[in-house]
Amino acid sequence: MTDHDAGTAIEALQHTVDALLDPPGCEWNRAQTHASLVTYLLEESYELVEAIEAGSADDLREELGDVLYQVVLHAGIAQRAGEGFGLAEVVEDVDAKIRRRHPHVFGADTAADVDDIVRLWSAAKAVEKAGRESAFDGVPLGLPALSRVQKIAGRAGEARGAGTRRGTFAADTELDWGRHLLAEVDEASARGWDAERALREALRERERALRAREKSLRTREKSLRTREKSLRGEEEWRGAPQPE
């Protein structure tokens, strides 16, 4: 299938969704909102992950289509709700974002290796997210707890310019580490504890501490800048000719 064929196929899908959402359409689809569809979006996303990790090419093709349908459906709902965008704007925005974040392909920058590519991507993203006060802003609260743990740990490493501390358990392979985690979850179950809830609570505690440390560093840096400015002003005053 050519790019033109892909565009035609997506346009056909949009027409199908339009028929569902416009009168008389489908009563069930017309009653849906972004919030009511979250469960289905998560379900389709997890089914896509399963197809990637354990399915066939046919499974992957089907699940990619199901996720794409969710995107087109949400865009159609947004357009009809007067939210200021539809599928075209969604596609245009993500295309522009990907181009901005690959300046070594679409701009004047060069990248000697993958590390350079990651650096350019991170720099472009930092410009886009310049309004964020914390390195931990933007980590979705809806992520599964283990995923959030890894995201927060990664951001913490970036914030202090070093890797996160390795735990005392030594694993030779990823599977070994998975077995260790499974054993820990089994222990929580034996004690009647909710492992996900416990992990979320511990993660919130760590995130509060990290944010407090980050805020303290910003305050200290601001204080130092103010002091340096005051000292420069005093030196300039002393160096200026004094009235007789």
Short mmCIF file of C-alpha atoms in Angstrom, two decimals, residues 29-184:
data_model
loop_
_atom_site.label_atom_id
_atom_site.label_comp_id
_atom_site.label_asym_id
_atom_site.label_seq_id
_atom_site.Cartn_x
_atom_site.Cartn_y
_atom_site.Cartn_z
CA ASN A 29 -21.35 6.27 19.80
CA ARG A 30 -23.20 9.58 19.91
CA ALA A 31 -23.59 9.25 23.69
CA GLN A 32 -19.87 8.77 24.34
CA THR A 33 -17.44 11.34 25.75
CA HIS A 34 -13.66 11.40 26.11
CA ALA A 35 -14.03 10.26 29.72
CA SER A 36 -16.45 7.43 28.98
CA LEU A 37 -14.07 6.03 26.36
CA VAL A 38 -10.98 5.93 28.60
CA THR A 39 -11.64 2.32 29.60
CA TYR A 40 -11.80 1.26 25.95
CA LEU A 41 -8.66 3.21 25.04
CA LEU A 42 -6.73 1.53 27.85
CA GLU A 43 -8.08 -1.88 26.93
CA GLU A 44 -7.17 -1.47 23.26
CA SER A 45 -3.72 -0.17 24.21
CA TYR A 46 -3.02 -3.18 26.43
CA GLU A 47 -4.25 -5.50 23.69
CA LEU A 48 -1.82 -3.80 21.32
CA VAL A 49 1.00 -4.35 23.82
CA GLU A 50 0.03 -8.02 24.05
CA ALA A 51 0.05 -8.32 20.26
CA ILE A 52 3.51 -6.74 20.12
CA GLU A 53 4.94 -8.97 22.83
CA ALA A 54 3.20 -12.28 22.09
CA GLY A 55 0.98 -12.00 19.04
CA SER A 56 1.25 -12.50 15.32
CA ALA A 57 1.55 -9.93 12.55
CA ASP A 58 -2.20 -10.28 11.98
CA ASP A 59 -2.87 -9.57 15.67
CA LEU A 60 -0.59 -6.53 15.53
CA ARG A 61 -2.35 -5.22 12.42
CA GLU A 62 -5.76 -5.62 14.06
CA GLU A 63 -4.81 -3.99 17.36
CA LEU A 64 -3.08 -1.06 15.65
CA GLY A 65 -6.34 -0.50 13.80
CA ASP A 66 -8.34 -0.60 17.03
CA VAL A 67 -6.10 2.05 18.62
CA LEU A 68 -6.30 4.18 15.46
CA TYR A 69 -10.10 3.96 15.62
CA GLN A 70 -9.96 5.31 19.17
CA VAL A 71 -7.87 8.28 17.99
CA VAL A 72 -10.25 9.08 15.14
CA LEU A 73 -13.26 8.68 17.44
CA HIS A 74 -11.86 11.03 20.10
CA ALA A 75 -10.98 13.59 17.42
CA GLY A 76 -14.51 13.39 16.03
CA ILE A 77 -16.03 13.88 19.47
CA ALA A 78 -13.75 16.87 20.11
CA GLN A 79 -14.72 18.48 16.82
CA ARG A 80 -18.44 18.12 17.51
CA ALA A 81 -18.05 19.38 21.08
CA GLY A 82 -16.47 22.61 19.84
CA GLU A 83 -13.08 21.89 21.42
CA GLY A 84 -11.25 23.61 18.58
CA PHE A 85 -9.72 20.65 16.79
CA GLY A 86 -10.46 17.55 14.77
CA LEU A 87 -8.46 14.75 13.20
CA ALA A 88 -6.65 17.08 10.77
CA GLU A 89 -5.33 19.25 13.60
CA VAL A 90 -4.26 16.19 15.60
CA VAL A 91 -2.28 14.88 12.62
CA GLU A 92 -0.79 18.30 11.83
CA ASP A 93 0.29 18.84 15.45
CA VAL A 94 2.01 15.49 15.86
CA ASP A 95 3.71 15.85 12.46
CA ALA A 96 5.06 19.28 13.46
CA LYS A 97 6.18 17.94 16.86
CA ILE A 98 8.09 15.01 15.37
CA ARG A 99 9.80 17.34 12.89
CA ARG A 100 10.81 19.74 15.69
CA ARG A 101 12.24 16.90 17.73
CA HIS A 102 14.33 15.56 14.84
CA PRO A 103 16.33 18.66 13.85
CA HIS A 104 19.12 16.43 12.56
CA VAL A 105 16.69 15.20 9.87
CA PHE A 106 14.45 18.21 9.24
CA GLY A 107 16.71 21.06 10.40
CA ALA A 108 20.28 22.27 10.33
CA ASP A 109 21.56 20.27 13.32
CA THR A 110 23.79 17.23 12.95
CA ALA A 111 23.99 14.09 15.06
CA ALA A 112 27.10 11.93 15.20
CA ASP A 113 25.46 9.11 17.13
CA VAL A 114 22.37 8.02 19.03
CA ASP A 115 23.46 10.00 22.10
CA ASP A 116 23.42 13.17 20.00
CA ILE A 117 19.95 12.30 18.71
CA VAL A 118 18.64 11.84 22.25
CA ARG A 119 20.27 15.12 23.32
CA LEU A 120 18.64 17.01 20.43
CA TRP A 121 15.27 15.41 21.18
CA SER A 122 15.53 16.32 24.87
CA ALA A 123 16.56 19.90 24.07
CA ALA A 124 13.62 20.37 21.70
CA LYS A 125 11.22 18.87 24.22
CA ALA A 126 12.60 21.11 26.99
CA VAL A 127 11.81 24.19 24.87
CA GLU A 128 8.26 22.93 24.30
CA LYS A 129 7.75 22.25 28.02
CA ALA A 130 9.53 25.38 29.27
CA GLY A 131 6.53 26.34 31.41
CA ARG A 132 6.89 23.32 33.66
CA GLU A 133 8.27 24.16 37.11
CA SER A 134 9.36 20.65 38.05
CA ALA A 135 11.26 17.89 36.28
CA PHE A 136 8.52 15.59 37.52
CA ASP A 137 5.64 17.48 35.91
CA GLY A 138 4.15 15.62 32.99
CA VAL A 139 4.57 12.11 34.40
CA PRO A 140 1.00 10.80 33.99
CA LEU A 141 -0.75 9.90 37.23
CA GLY A 142 -2.67 7.25 35.30
CA LEU A 143 0.44 5.19 34.53
CA PRO A 144 0.64 1.78 36.21
CA ALA A 145 2.64 2.10 39.42
CA LEU A 146 5.71 0.23 38.16
CA SER A 147 5.83 2.39 35.05
CA ARG A 148 5.55 5.54 37.16
CA VAL A 149 8.35 4.30 39.41
CA GLN A 150 10.66 3.98 36.41
CA LYS A 151 9.59 7.35 34.97
CA ILE A 152 10.11 9.16 38.27
CA ALA A 153 13.46 7.43 38.78
CA GLY A 154 14.55 8.48 35.30
CA ARG A 155 13.53 12.09 35.86
CA ALA A 156 15.30 12.07 39.23
CA GLY A 157 18.49 10.91 37.54
CA GLU A 158 18.23 13.69 34.95
CA ALA A 159 17.53 16.30 37.63
CA ARG A 160 20.65 15.50 39.62
CA GLY A 161 22.80 14.54 36.64
CA ALA A 162 23.47 11.01 37.81
CA GLY A 163 22.01 7.55 37.63
CA THR A 164 19.64 6.27 40.28
CA ARG A 165 20.99 4.11 43.06
CA ARG A 166 20.90 0.40 42.42
CA GLY A 167 19.10 -1.74 44.97
CA THR A 168 20.73 -4.45 47.07
CA PHE A 169 19.21 -7.28 45.00
CA ALA A 170 21.59 -8.46 42.29
CA ALA A 171 19.98 -9.70 39.09
CA ASP A 172 21.90 -11.13 36.15
CA THR A 173 19.01 -10.81 33.71
CA GLU A 174 15.79 -8.88 33.29
CA LEU A 175 13.90 -12.13 33.92
CA ASP A 176 15.71 -12.57 37.25
CA TRP A 177 14.60 -9.09 38.25
CA GLY A 178 11.06 -9.89 37.16
CA ARG A 179 11.06 -13.01 39.33
CA HIS A 180 12.27 -10.94 42.26
CA LEU A 181 9.46 -8.42 41.76
CA LEU A 182 6.96 -11.26 41.48
CA ALA A 183 8.18 -12.70 44.78
CA GLU A 184 7.77 -9.29 46.43
#
